[in-house]
C-alpha atoms as a PDB file:
ATOM      1  CA  ALA A   1      53.336  97.668 114.726  1.00  0.00           C
ATOM      2  CA  GLY A   2      54.854 100.319 112.491  1.00  0.00           C
ATOM      3  CA  PHE A   3      58.326 101.571 111.723  1.00  0.00           C
ATOM      4  CA  PHE A   4      58.800 105.326 111.941  1.00  0.00           C
ATOM      5  CA  THR A   5      62.440 105.478 110.780  1.00  0.00           C
ATOM      6  CA  SER A   6      64.079 104.316 107.574  1.00  0.00           C
ATOM      7  CA  GLU A   7      66.679 101.974 109.059  1.00  0.00           C
ATOM      8  CA  PRO A   8      64.327  99.215 110.276  1.00  0.00           C
ATOM      9  CA  VAL A   9      62.310  99.478 107.049  1.00  0.00           C
ATOM     10  CA  LEU A  10      65.405  98.903 104.919  1.00  0.00           C
ATOM     11  CA  GLU A  11      66.588  96.182 107.305  1.00  0.00           C
ATOM     12  CA  ALA A  12      63.278  94.352 106.858  1.00  0.00           C
ATOM     13  CA  VAL A  13      63.732  94.517 103.085  1.00  0.00           C
ATOM     14  CA  LYS A  14      67.265  93.128 103.354  1.00  0.00           C
ATOM     15  CA  ILE A  15      66.199  90.299 105.673  1.00  0.00           C
ATOM     16  CA  VAL A  16      63.311  89.076 103.533  1.00  0.00           C
ATOM     17  CA  LEU A  17      65.324  89.300 100.293  1.00  0.00           C
ATOM     18  CA  SER A  18      68.245  87.477 101.913  1.00  0.00           C
ATOM     19  CA  THR A  19      65.879  84.723 103.048  1.00  0.00           C
ATOM     20  CA  LEU A  20      64.406  84.457  99.552  1.00  0.00           C
ATOM     21  CA  SER A  21      67.879  84.288  98.043  1.00  0.00           C
ATOM     22  CA  SER A  22      68.874  81.490 100.430  1.00  0.00           C
ATOM     23  CA  LEU A  23      65.783  79.493  99.486  1.00  0.00           C
ATOM     24  CA  THR A  24      66.317  79.860  95.736  1.00  0.00           C
ATOM     25  CA  ALA A  25      70.118  79.638  95.448  1.00  0.00           C
ATOM     26  CA  SER A  26      71.812  76.310  94.832  1.00  0.00           C
ATOM     27  CA  GLY A  27      74.238  74.974  97.413  1.00  0.00           C
ATOM     28  CA  THR A  28      72.548  76.572 100.414  1.00  0.00           C
ATOM     29  CA  TYR A  29      71.435  74.621 103.469  1.00  0.00           C
ATOM     30  CA  ALA A  30      67.796  75.035 102.441  1.00  0.00           C
ATOM     31  CA  SER A  31      68.370  73.664  98.943  1.00  0.00           C
ATOM     32  CA  ARG A  32      70.290  70.670 100.344  1.00  0.00           C
ATOM     33  CA  THR A  33      67.820  69.689 103.067  1.00  0.00           C
ATOM     34  CA  LEU A  34      64.379  70.551 101.672  1.00  0.00           C
ATOM     35  CA  GLY A  35      62.411  68.435  99.254  1.00  0.00           C
ATOM     36  CA  ASN A  36      60.882  69.937  96.142  1.00  0.00           C
ATOM     37  CA  ALA A  37      57.401  70.330  97.651  1.00  0.00           C
ATOM     38  CA  GLU A  38      58.696  71.974 100.826  1.00  0.00           C
ATOM     39  CA  GLN A  39      61.077  74.256  98.946  1.00  0.00           C
ATOM     40  CA  ASN A  40      58.422  75.355  96.449  1.00  0.00           C
ATOM     41  CA  MET A  41      56.007  76.147  99.264  1.00  0.00           C
ATOM     42  CA  LEU A  42      58.545  78.204 101.206  1.00  0.00           C
ATOM     43  CA  VAL A  43      59.714  80.027  98.075  1.00  0.00           C
ATOM     44  CA  ALA A  44      56.123  80.918  97.201  1.00  0.00           C
ATOM     45  CA  ASP A  45      55.309  82.368 100.608  1.00  0.00           C
ATOM     46  CA  CYS A  46      58.707  84.038 101.028  1.00  0.00           C
ATOM     47  CA  ALA A  47      58.447  85.652  97.583  1.00  0.00           C
ATOM     48  CA  HIS A  48      54.968  86.882  98.507  1.00  0.00           C
ATOM     49  CA  LEU A  49      56.250  88.395 101.762  1.00  0.00           C
ATOM     50  CA  ALA A  50      59.207  89.941  99.902  1.00  0.00           C
ATOM     51  CA  ARG A  51      56.915  91.516  97.323  1.00  0.00           C
ATOM     52  CA  LEU A  52      54.690  93.047  99.997  1.00  0.00           C
ATOM     53  CA  THR A  53      57.705  94.244 102.002  1.00  0.00           C
ATOM     54  CA  CYS A  54      59.331  95.938  99.011  1.00  0.00           C
ATOM     55  CA  LEU A  55      56.083  97.613  97.963  1.00  0.00           C
ATOM     56  CA  THR A  56      55.429  98.858 101.499  1.00  0.00           C
ATOM     57  CA  ALA A  57      59.017 100.124 101.808  1.00  0.00           C
ATOM     58  CA  LEU A  58      58.667 102.080  98.556  1.00  0.00           C
ATOM     59  CA  GLN A  59      55.488 103.654  99.885  1.00  0.00           C
ATOM     60  CA  ARG A  60      57.134 104.478 103.205  1.00  0.00           C
ATOM     61  CA  SER A  61      59.998 106.229 101.389  1.00  0.00           C
ATOM     62  CA  ARG A  62      57.549 108.784 100.003  1.00  0.00           C
ATOM     63  CA  PRO A  63      56.161 111.727 102.015  1.00  0.00           C
ATOM     64  CA  MET A  64      53.295 110.473 104.185  1.00  0.00           C
ATOM     65  CA  GLY A  65      51.946 113.862 105.252  1.00  0.00           C
ATOM     66  CA  PRO A  66      52.797 117.509 105.828  1.00  0.00           C
ATOM     67  CA  TYR A  67      55.310 116.628 108.538  1.00  0.00           C
ATOM     68  CA  ASP A  68      56.955 113.699 106.750  1.00  0.00           C
ATOM     69  CA  GLU A  69      59.316 114.584 103.901  1.00  0.00           C
ATOM     70  CA  GLY A  70      60.011 110.974 103.011  1.00  0.00           C
ATOM     71  CA  ASP A  71      63.472 109.506 102.543  1.00  0.00           C
ATOM     72  CA  ASP A  72      65.090 109.604  99.119  1.00  0.00           C
ATOM     73  CA  ASP A  73      68.002 107.435 100.272  1.00  0.00           C
ATOM     74  CA  LEU A  74      65.561 104.720 101.392  1.00  0.00           C
ATOM     75  CA  LYS A  75      63.727 105.073  98.077  1.00  0.00           C
ATOM     76  CA  MET A  76      66.965 104.610  96.130  1.00  0.00           C
ATOM     77  CA  ALA A  77      68.090 101.667  98.255  1.00  0.00           C
ATOM     78  CA  VAL A  78      64.774  99.815  97.865  1.00  0.00           C
ATOM     79  CA  LEU A  79      64.651 100.474  94.108  1.00  0.00           C
ATOM     80  CA  ASP A  80      68.164  99.077  93.801  1.00  0.00           C
ATOM     81  CA  ALA A  81      67.240  96.015  95.891  1.00  0.00           C
ATOM     82  CA  VAL A  82      64.129  95.366  93.766  1.00  0.00           C
ATOM     83  CA  SER A  83      66.162  95.735  90.572  1.00  0.00           C
ATOM     84  CA  ARG A  84      68.814  93.260  91.731  1.00  0.00           C
ATOM     85  CA  ASN A  85      66.284  90.701  92.998  1.00  0.00           C
ATOM     86  CA  LEU A  86      63.476  91.092  90.471  1.00  0.00           C
ATOM     87  CA  ARG A  87      63.866  87.590  89.053  1.00  0.00           C
ATOM     88  CA  GLN A  88      63.352  86.028  92.504  1.00  0.00           C
ATOM     89  CA  LEU A  89      60.483  88.394  93.303  1.00  0.00           C
ATOM     90  CA  LEU A  90      58.647  87.199  90.185  1.00  0.00           C
ATOM     91  CA  LEU A  91      59.150  83.508  90.922  1.00  0.00           C
ATOM     92  CA  THR A  92      56.163  81.185  90.671  1.00  0.00           C
ATOM     93  CA  PRO A  93      57.058  77.623  91.738  1.00  0.00           C
ATOM     94  CA  ALA A  94      56.599  74.874  89.180  1.00  0.00           C
ATOM     95  CA  SER A  95      54.186  73.061  91.499  1.00  0.00           C
ATOM     96  CA  PHE A  96      51.724  75.928  91.048  1.00  0.00           C
ATOM     97  CA  GLY A  97      51.729  75.625  87.262  1.00  0.00           C
ATOM     98  CA  ALA A  98      54.011  76.998  84.580  1.00  0.00           C
ATOM     99  CA  VAL A  99      54.099  80.727  83.951  1.00  0.00           C
ATOM    100  CA  SER A 100      53.643  81.897  80.391  1.00  0.00           C
ATOM    101  CA  SER A 101      55.108  85.077  78.927  1.00  0.00           C
ATOM    102  CA  SER A 102      51.942  86.937  79.869  1.00  0.00           C
ATOM    103  CA  GLY A 103      52.393  85.953  83.516  1.00  0.00           C
ATOM    104  CA  LYS A 104      49.275  83.779  83.705  1.00  0.00           C
ATOM    105  CA  ARG A 105      49.371  80.339  85.290  1.00  0.00           C
ATOM    106  CA  GLN A 106      48.694  77.366  83.110  1.00  0.00           C
ATOM    107  CA  GLY A 107      46.802  74.365  84.364  1.00  0.00           C
ATOM    108  CA  GLY A 108      43.533  73.769  86.142  1.00  0.00           C
ATOM    109  CA  GLY A 109      42.464  74.946  89.550  1.00  0.00           C
ATOM    110  CA  SER A 110      43.774  77.811  91.619  1.00  0.00           C
ATOM    111  CA  GLY A 111      46.963  75.906  92.438  1.00  0.00           C
ATOM    112  CA  LEU A 112      47.483  77.963  95.593  1.00  0.00           C
ATOM    113  CA  LEU A 113      45.384  76.050  98.108  1.00  0.00           C
ATOM    114  CA  PRO A 114      47.033  75.474 101.501  1.00  0.00           C
ATOM    115  CA  PRO A 115      47.878  71.895 102.478  1.00  0.00           C
ATOM    116  CA  ALA A 116      45.342  69.953 104.490  1.00  0.00           C
ATOM    117  CA  PRO A 117      45.688  70.015 108.301  1.00  0.00           C
ATOM    118  CA  GLY A 118      47.582  66.965 109.500  1.00  0.00           C
ATOM    119  CA  SER A 119      49.537  66.602 106.261  1.00  0.00           C
ATOM    120  CA  ARG A 120      53.305  66.346 106.283  1.00  0.00           C
ATOM    121  CA  VAL A 121      53.883  69.884 105.020  1.00  0.00           C
ATOM    122  CA  PHE A 122      51.111  71.610 106.979  1.00  0.00           C
ATOM    123  CA  PRO A 123      53.351  72.697 109.928  1.00  0.00           C
ATOM    124  CA  LEU A 124      55.862  74.089 107.444  1.00  0.00           C
ATOM    125  CA  TRP A 125      53.121  76.047 105.675  1.00  0.00           C
ATOM    126  CA  GLN A 126      51.915  77.427 109.012  1.00  0.00           C
ATOM    127  CA  SER A 127      55.409  78.690 109.821  1.00  0.00           C
ATOM    128  CA  ALA A 128      55.700  80.664 106.556  1.00  0.00           C
ATOM    129  CA  SER A 129      52.189  81.835 105.672  1.00  0.00           C
ATOM    130  CA  LEU A 130      50.645  85.191 106.521  1.00  0.00           C
ATOM    131  CA  ALA A 131      47.403  83.374 107.366  1.00  0.00           C
ATOM    132  CA  ARG A 132      48.718  82.193 110.750  1.00  0.00           C
ATOM    133  CA  CYS A 133      49.465  85.797 111.810  1.00  0.00           C
ATOM    134  CA  CYS A 134      45.826  86.794 111.838  1.00  0.00           C
ATOM    135  CA  PRO A 135      43.068  85.317 114.068  1.00  0.00           C
ATOM    136  CA  PRO A 136      39.873  84.225 112.300  1.00  0.00           C
ATOM    137  CA  SER A 137      37.915  87.160 113.708  1.00  0.00           C
ATOM    138  CA  VAL A 138      40.258  89.799 112.242  1.00  0.00           C
ATOM    139  CA  ALA A 139      40.821  90.672 108.589  1.00  0.00           C
ATOM    140  CA  CYS A 140      44.479  90.791 107.556  1.00  0.00           C
ATOM    141  CA  THR A 141      45.700  94.118 106.221  1.00  0.00           C
ATOM    142  CA  TYR A 142      47.739  92.353 103.547  1.00  0.00           C
ATOM    143  CA  PRO A 143      46.234  89.422 101.636  1.00  0.00           C
ATOM    144  CA  ASP A 144      47.597  85.945 102.115  1.00  0.00           C
ATOM    145  CA  LEU A 145      49.144  84.269  99.081  1.00  0.00           C
ATOM    146  CA  THR A 146      46.167  81.911  98.748  1.00  0.00           C
ATOM    147  CA  ALA A 147      43.853  84.931  98.363  1.00  0.00           C
ATOM    148  CA  VAL A 148      45.849  86.533  95.524  1.00  0.00           C
ATOM    149  CA  ASP A 149      45.056  85.539  91.957  1.00  0.00           C
ATOM    150  CA  GLU A 150      48.164  85.557  89.749  1.00  0.00           C
ATOM    151  CA  PRO A 151      50.616  86.796  92.436  1.00  0.00           C
ATOM    152  CA  ASP A 152      53.324  87.896  90.009  1.00  0.00           C
ATOM    153  CA  ARG A 153      50.825  89.920  87.966  1.00  0.00           C
ATOM    154  CA  ALA A 154      49.494  91.598  91.104  1.00  0.00           C
ATOM    155  CA  PHE A 155      53.060  92.518  92.048  1.00  0.00           C
ATOM    156  CA  VAL A 156      53.865  93.932  88.602  1.00  0.00           C
ATOM    157  CA  VAL A 157      50.713  96.077  88.659  1.00  0.00           C
ATOM    158  CA  ALA A 158      51.389  97.403  92.176  1.00  0.00           C
ATOM    159  CA  LEU A 159      55.079  97.936  91.395  1.00  0.00           C
ATOM    160  CA  MET A 160      54.272  99.900  88.225  1.00  0.00           C
ATOM    161  CA  ALA A 161      51.912 102.090  90.270  1.00  0.00           C
ATOM    162  CA  GLU A 162      54.863 102.953  92.514  1.00  0.00           C
ATOM    163  CA  ILE A 163      57.272 103.281  89.577  1.00  0.00           C
ATOM    164  CA  HIS A 164      55.037 105.932  88.012  1.00  0.00           C
ATOM    165  CA  ILE A 165      55.642 108.145  91.045  1.00  0.00           C
ATOM    166  CA  MET A 166      59.390 107.445  90.950  1.00  0.00           C
ATOM    167  CA  LEU A 167      59.598 108.363  87.250  1.00  0.00           C
ATOM    168  CA  LEU A 168      58.441 111.868  88.191  1.00  0.00           C
ATOM    169  CA  ASP A 169      60.879 112.236  91.097  1.00  0.00           C
ATOM    170  CA  LYS A 170      63.025 115.350  91.303  1.00  0.00           C
ATOM    171  CA  ARG A 171      66.236 113.297  91.616  1.00  0.00           C
ATOM    172  CA  ARG A 172      67.659 112.039  88.338  1.00  0.00           C
ATOM    173  CA  ASP A 173      69.319 108.944  89.871  1.00  0.00           C
ATOM    174  CA  ILE A 174      65.958 107.831  91.313  1.00  0.00           C
ATOM    175  CA  ARG A 175      64.244 108.333  87.954  1.00  0.00           C
ATOM    176  CA  GLU A 176      66.953 106.350  86.170  1.00  0.00           C
ATOM    177  CA  GLN A 177      66.804 103.517  88.710  1.00  0.00           C
ATOM    178  CA  ALA A 178      63.046 103.371  88.176  1.00  0.00           C
ATOM    179  CA  VAL A 179      63.676 103.085  84.428  1.00  0.00           C
ATOM    180  CA  VAL A 180      66.022 100.132  85.039  1.00  0.00           C
ATOM    181  CA  ILE A 181      63.157  98.286  86.762  1.00  0.00           C
ATOM    182  CA  VAL A 182      60.762  99.173  83.933  1.00  0.00           C
ATOM    183  CA  VAL A 183      63.214  97.718  81.393  1.00  0.00           C
ATOM    184  CA  ALA A 184      63.554  94.523  83.440  1.00  0.00           C
ATOM    185  CA  LEU A 185      59.771  94.176  83.665  1.00  0.00           C
ATOM    186  CA  LEU A 186      59.465  94.686  79.906  1.00  0.00           C
ATOM    187  CA  GLN A 187      61.989  91.907  79.396  1.00  0.00           C
ATOM    188  CA  GLN A 188      60.619  89.434  81.951  1.00  0.00           C
ATOM    189  CA  ARG A 189      56.847  90.149  81.886  1.00  0.00           C
ATOM    190  CA  ARG A 190      56.260  91.738  78.502  1.00  0.00           C
ATOM    191  CA  GLY A 191      52.711  90.374  78.220  1.00  0.00           C
ATOM    192  CA  ILE A 192      51.594  91.925  81.515  1.00  0.00           C
ATOM    193  CA  MET A 193      53.307  95.200  80.676  1.00  0.00           C
ATOM    194  CA  SER A 194      51.581  95.348  77.284  1.00  0.00           C
ATOM    195  CA  GLU A 195      48.191  94.813  78.940  1.00  0.00           C
ATOM    196  CA  LEU A 196      48.911  97.648  81.374  1.00  0.00           C
ATOM    197  CA  LEU A 197      50.383 100.135  78.916  1.00  0.00           C
ATOM    198  CA  ILE A 198      47.826  99.581  76.123  1.00  0.00           C
ATOM    199  CA  THR A 199      44.387 100.466  77.438  1.00  0.00           C
ATOM    200  CA  ASP A 200      41.068 102.059  76.519  1.00  0.00           C
ATOM    201  CA  ILE A 201      40.374 105.441  78.121  1.00  0.00           C
ATOM    202  CA  SER A 202      36.821 106.799  78.355  1.00  0.00           C
ATOM    203  CA  ARG A 203      36.457 110.428  77.313  1.00  0.00           C
ATOM    204  CA  GLY A 204      33.926 112.939  78.573  1.00  0.00           C
ATOM    205  CA  ASP A 205      31.800 112.789  75.417  1.00  0.00           C
ATOM    206  CA  GLY A 206      31.191 109.063  75.838  1.00  0.00           C
ATOM    207  CA  ARG A 207      33.817 107.990  73.328  1.00  0.00           C
ATOM    208  CA  THR A 208      36.583 105.501  74.075  1.00  0.00           C
ATOM    209  CA  GLU A 209      40.154 106.090  72.954  1.00  0.00           C
ATOM    210  CA  THR A 210      42.888 103.458  72.854  1.00  0.00           C
ATOM    211  CA  VAL A 211      46.076 104.797  74.417  1.00  0.00           C
ATOM    212  CA  ASP A 212      49.167 102.787  73.459  1.00  0.00           C
ATOM    213  CA  LEU A 213      52.248 103.640  75.519  1.00  0.00           C
ATOM    214  CA  MET A 214      53.952 100.452  74.382  1.00  0.00           C
ATOM    215  CA  ASN A 215      54.036 100.218  70.586  1.00  0.00           C
ATOM    216  CA  ARG A 216      53.327 103.877  69.885  1.00  0.00           C
ATOM    217  CA  GLY A 217      54.888 105.250  73.048  1.00  0.00           C
ATOM    218  CA  GLY A 218      58.108 105.702  74.891  1.00  0.00           C
ATOM    219  CA  PHE A 219      58.051 102.443  76.831  1.00  0.00           C
ATOM    220  CA  GLY A 220      58.496 100.257  73.771  1.00  0.00           C
ATOM    221  CA  ALA A 221      61.161 102.624  72.444  1.00  0.00           C
ATOM    222  CA  LEU A 222      62.821 102.518  75.872  1.00  0.00           C
ATOM    223  CA  LEU A 223      63.282  98.761  75.628  1.00  0.00           C
ATOM    224  CA  VAL A 224      64.677  99.047  72.090  1.00  0.00           C
ATOM    225  CA  ALA A 225      67.087 101.800  73.157  1.00  0.00           C
ATOM    226  CA  HIS A 226      68.234  99.792  76.166  1.00  0.00           C
ATOM    227  CA  GLU A 227      68.856  96.660  74.124  1.00  0.00           C
ATOM    228  CA  ALA A 228      70.734  98.672  71.482  1.00  0.00           C
ATOM    229  CA  ALA A 229      72.889 100.304  74.154  1.00  0.00           C
ATOM    230  CA  THR A 230      73.594  96.895  75.705  1.00  0.00           C
ATOM    231  CA  ILE A 231      74.696  95.478  72.346  1.00  0.00           C
ATOM    232  CA  ALA A 232      76.907  98.510  71.756  1.00  0.00           C
ATOM    233  CA  GLU A 233      78.527  98.051  75.156  1.00  0.00           C
ATOM    234  CA  ASN A 234      79.135  94.345  74.523  1.00  0.00           C
ATOM    235  CA  ILE A 235      80.802  94.828  71.130  1.00  0.00           C
ATOM    236  CA  SER A 236      82.903  97.793  72.186  1.00  0.00           C
ATOM    237  CA  THR A 237      86.613  97.039  72.232  1.00  0.00           C
ATOM    238  CA  VAL A 238      88.774  96.885  75.342  1.00  0.00           C
ATOM    239  CA  PRO A 239      91.009  99.832  74.314  1.00  0.00           C
ATOM    240  CA  ARG A 240      87.867 101.901  73.830  1.00  0.00           C
ATOM    241  CA  ARG A 241      86.665 101.085  77.312  1.00  0.00           C
ATOM    242  CA  ARG A 242      90.039 101.944  78.750  1.00  0.00           C
ATOM    243  CA  SER A 243      90.103 105.270  76.938  1.00  0.00           C
ATOM    244  CA  LEU A 244      86.711 106.071  78.389  1.00  0.00           C
ATOM    245  CA  SER A 245      87.876 105.168  81.881  1.00  0.00           C
ATOM    246  CA  ARG A 246      90.878 107.482  81.536  1.00  0.00           C
ATOM    247  CA  ARG A 247      88.558 110.445  81.011  1.00  0.00           C
ATOM    248  CA  GLY A 248      87.795 110.284  84.687  1.00  0.00           C
ATOM    249  CA  SER A 249      85.419 108.179  86.723  1.00  0.00           C
ATOM    250  CA  SER A 250      83.607 111.155  88.216  1.00  0.00           C
ATOM    251  CA  GLY A 251      80.307 111.579  86.396  1.00  0.00           C
ATOM    252  CA  SER A 252      81.189 109.410  83.389  1.00  0.00           C
ATOM    253  CA  GLY A 253      78.780 106.595  84.324  1.00  0.00           C
ATOM    254  CA  SER A 254      75.998 108.959  85.281  1.00  0.00           C
ATOM    255  CA  SER A 255      76.394 111.002  82.084  1.00  0.00           C
ATOM    256  CA  GLY A 256      76.169 107.783  80.060  1.00  0.00           C
ATOM    257  CA  GLY A 257      72.979 106.838  81.870  1.00  0.00           C
ATOM    258  CA  LYS A 258      71.642 110.349  81.305  1.00  0.00           C
ATOM    259  CA  MET A 259      72.263 110.085  77.550  1.00  0.00           C
ATOM    260  CA  LYS A 260      70.756 106.574  77.406  1.00  0.00           C
ATOM    261  CA  TYR A 261      67.424 107.600  78.925  1.00  0.00           C
ATOM    262  CA  ALA A 262      67.285 111.245  77.809  1.00  0.00           C
ATOM    263  CA  SER A 263      64.874 110.611  74.925  1.00  0.00           C
ATOM    264  CA  PHE A 264      62.525 108.628  77.202  1.00  0.00           C
ATOM    265  CA  PHE A 265      62.290 111.404  79.780  1.00  0.00           C
ATOM    266  CA  GLU A 266      61.735 113.970  77.028  1.00  0.00           C
ATOM    267  CA  TRP A 267      58.867 111.838  75.733  1.00  0.00           C
ATOM    268  CA  LEU A 268      57.512 111.462  79.278  1.00  0.00           C
ATOM    269  CA  ASP A 269      57.477 115.236  79.763  1.00  0.00           C
ATOM    270  CA  ARG A 270      55.671 115.807  76.459  1.00  0.00           C
ATOM    271  CA  ASN A 271      53.001 113.163  77.105  1.00  0.00           C
ATOM    272  CA  GLN A 272      52.280 113.579  80.813  1.00  0.00           C
ATOM    273  CA  ALA A 273      48.508 113.710  80.324  1.00  0.00           C
ATOM    274  CA  GLN A 274      48.322 110.415  78.414  1.00  0.00           C
ATOM    275  CA  VAL A 275      50.744 108.705  80.783  1.00  0.00           C
ATOM    276  CA  ALA A 276      48.795 109.919  83.813  1.00  0.00           C
ATOM    277  CA  SER A 277      45.503 108.621  82.399  1.00  0.00           C
ATOM    278  CA  VAL A 278      46.983 105.154  81.812  1.00  0.00           C
ATOM    279  CA  PHE A 279      48.632 104.972  85.216  1.00  0.00           C
ATOM    280  CA  HIS A 280      45.416 106.102  86.896  1.00  0.00           C
ATOM    281  CA  GLY A 281      43.928 102.814  85.745  1.00  0.00           C
ATOM    282  CA  ILE A 282      47.032 100.957  86.945  1.00  0.00           C
ATOM    283  CA  HIS A 283      46.632 102.464  90.427  1.00  0.00           C
ATOM    284  CA  ILE A 284      43.010 101.309  90.493  1.00  0.00           C
ATOM    285  CA  GLN A 285      44.033  97.789  89.450  1.00  0.00           C
ATOM    286  CA  ALA A 286      46.712  97.707  92.155  1.00  0.00           C
ATOM    287  CA  SER A 287      44.146  98.535  94.863  1.00  0.00           C
ATOM    288  CA  ARG A 288      41.855  95.792  93.551  1.00  0.00           C
ATOM    289  CA  LEU A 289      44.514  93.073  93.137  1.00  0.00           C
ATOM    290  CA  LEU A 290      46.287  93.781  96.434  1.00  0.00           C
ATOM    291  CA  PRO A 291      43.660  95.280  98.762  1.00  0.00           C
ATOM    292  CA  GLY A 292      45.235  96.922 101.766  1.00  0.00           C
ATOM    293  CA  ILE A 293      48.631  97.477 100.152  1.00  0.00           C
ATOM    294  CA  ASP A 294      48.031 101.236 100.179  1.00  0.00           C
ATOM    295  CA  VAL A 295      47.152 101.228 103.877  1.00  0.00           C
ATOM    296  CA  GLY A 296      50.110 102.222 106.029  1.00  0.00           C
ATOM    297  CA  ALA A 297      50.734 102.451 109.743  1.00  0.00           C
ATOM    298  CA  SER A 298      49.574 105.640 111.415  1.00  0.00           C
ATOM    299  CA  SER A 299      52.176 108.295 112.054  1.00  0.00           C
ATOM    300  CA  PRO A 300      53.051 108.963 115.728  1.00  0.00           C
ATOM    301  CA  GLU A 301      50.967 112.159 115.661  1.00  0.00           C
ATOM    302  CA  GLU A 302      47.928 110.380 114.188  1.00  0.00           C
ATOM    303  CA  ALA A 303      48.273 107.454 116.614  1.00  0.00           C
ATOM    304  CA  ILE A 304      48.365 109.774 119.641  1.00  0.00           C
ATOM    305  CA  GLU A 305      45.466 111.854 118.386  1.00  0.00           C
ATOM    306  CA  ASN A 306      43.310 108.794 117.658  1.00  0.00           C
ATOM    307  CA  GLU A 307      44.059 107.292 121.062  1.00  0.00           C
ATOM    308  CA  GLN A 308      43.135 110.520 122.834  1.00  0.00           C
ATOM    309  CA  LYS A 309      39.824 110.666 120.967  1.00  0.00           C
ATOM    310  CA  VAL A 310      39.070 107.075 122.007  1.00  0.00           C
ATOM    311  CA  MET A 311      39.883 107.878 125.639  1.00  0.00           C
ATOM    312  CA  LEU A 312      37.607 110.945 125.482  1.00  0.00           C
ATOM    313  CA  LEU A 313      34.686 108.881 124.164  1.00  0.00           C
ATOM    314  CA  LYS A 314      35.228 106.254 126.871  1.00  0.00           C
ATOM    315  CA  LEU A 315      35.172 108.881 129.611  1.00  0.00           C
ATOM    316  CA  THR A 316      31.976 110.498 128.345  1.00  0.00           C
ATOM    317  CA  SER A 317      30.212 107.165 127.838  1.00  0.00           C
ATOM    318  CA  GLN A 318      31.127 105.908 131.333  1.00  0.00           C
ATOM    319  CA  ASP A 319      29.656 108.974 133.047  1.00  0.00           C
ATOM    320  CA  SER A 320      26.427 107.725 134.694  1.00  0.00           C
ATOM    321  CA  SER A 321      25.715 110.724 136.933  1.00  0.00           C
ATOM    322  CA  ASP A 322      22.755 111.883 134.843  1.00  0.00           C
ATOM    323  CA  ARG A 323      20.857 109.726 132.369  1.00  0.00           C
ATOM    324  CA  THR A 324      18.068 112.206 131.641  1.00  0.00           C
ATOM    325  CA  ILE A 325      17.539 113.811 128.233  1.00  0.00           C
ATOM    326  CA  LEU A 326      18.882 117.113 129.537  1.00  0.00           C
ATOM    327  CA  GLY A 327      21.916 115.373 130.988  1.00  0.00           C
ATOM    328  CA  GLY A 328      22.564 113.650 127.673  1.00  0.00           C
ATOM    329  CA  LEU A 329      22.509 116.984 125.854  1.00  0.00           C
ATOM    330  CA  GLU A 330      24.919 118.464 128.390  1.00  0.00           C
ATOM    331  CA  ARG A 331      27.303 115.520 127.999  1.00  0.00           C
ATOM    332  CA  ALA A 332      27.157 115.834 124.200  1.00  0.00           C
ATOM    333  CA  GLU A 333      28.011 119.539 124.472  1.00  0.00           C
ATOM    334  CA  LEU A 334      30.859 118.758 126.906  1.00  0.00           C
ATOM    335  CA  ALA A 335      32.232 116.074 124.570  1.00  0.00           C
ATOM    336  CA  GLN A 336      32.166 118.484 121.626  1.00  0.00           C
ATOM    337  CA  ARG A 337      33.979 121.186 123.629  1.00  0.00           C
ATOM    338  CA  SER A 338      36.588 118.666 124.775  1.00  0.00           C
ATOM    339  CA  HIS A 339      37.040 117.430 121.208  1.00  0.00           C
ATOM    340  CA  ASP A 340      37.498 120.994 119.933  1.00  0.00           C
ATOM    341  CA  LYS A 341      40.079 121.730 122.628  1.00  0.00           C
ATOM    342  CA  THR A 342      41.952 118.509 121.772  1.00  0.00           C
ATOM    343  CA  ALA A 343      41.995 119.439 118.091  1.00  0.00           C
ATOM    344  CA  GLU A 344      43.201 122.956 118.924  1.00  0.00           C
ATOM    345  CA  SER A 345      45.969 121.596 121.174  1.00  0.00           C
ATOM    346  CA  HIS A 346      47.131 119.220 118.450  1.00  0.00           C
ATOM    347  CA  ALA A 347      47.130 122.015 115.887  1.00  0.00           C
ATOM    348  CA  LEU A 348      49.325 124.149 118.163  1.00  0.00           C
ATOM    349  CA  TRP A 349      51.622 121.191 118.920  1.00  0.00           C
ATOM    350  CA  LYS A 350      52.081 120.398 115.221  1.00  0.00           C
ATOM    351  CA  ARG A 351      53.035 123.992 114.419  1.00  0.00           C
ATOM    352  CA  GLN A 352      55.837 123.979 117.007  1.00  0.00           C
END
């Protein structure tokens, strides 16, 4: 099933993040009643579902076709939710091995194998895993957690692919919110970010050029500028803060954010070609690490058109009045004419 309006998409994001928060926060019913093994298992699967939900919601906020303008308010709301819950979204339970600064698991084995059938935690795993939602004969659109190598790395790669689009958005508040997430990723997964932002690009003449957006680019400078601004805010005196507040609340916070990230966006504008070449590779990695994440539900127009084409093929194939070669040619011509008329009707309908 698909959602064709923003409200249920945002509601799904809120529900899954609220569930993840309840599983990870201390003092909740889940933390009081679950053992470590059960809690780690639920956190792992819930974090995986939350990551996929947030990524899909970000995609759904963008224009999906000529008749879908997207939803900037949904985009802003999901970016804000990801920013506020990024630590939980990057969680890897201790039972699956410690996570180093580069985001890679330490320890032998995959560490993400499901429990054996008949074990104490198997019913709990069935209730939380994506694997139970898909019959054996059908391939799941989104990969189950057990099929994803380094889940937090896969999420960072896919999230950065989406962030690249948000950094080029026409709305300044969306661009700045995307920068906030980039800063958080640089702080929490610096190793993964360095691997993504420092890469070798093949040129047309067969040469390879190393493009460094981290140490010799604006992303590393962005982190330094953010940390410097944070220190300046922390050491500023109370009277100074009050004097700033008396200048008027309207636009003061946004102007401060504009000044903080102005140099980064200037650098981004000057180096669009290099940035685009690096993020092209990131988009390719995202499709490989999370296959199916870029596949969305059909729009209502596409769903209706596809269903009508299927019905047309069924009608022509069920016609048994003439099975001769000549009859087959006539049916093929009739099917083509019907298909052309259907396409013409849809084209007229879409223009209205």
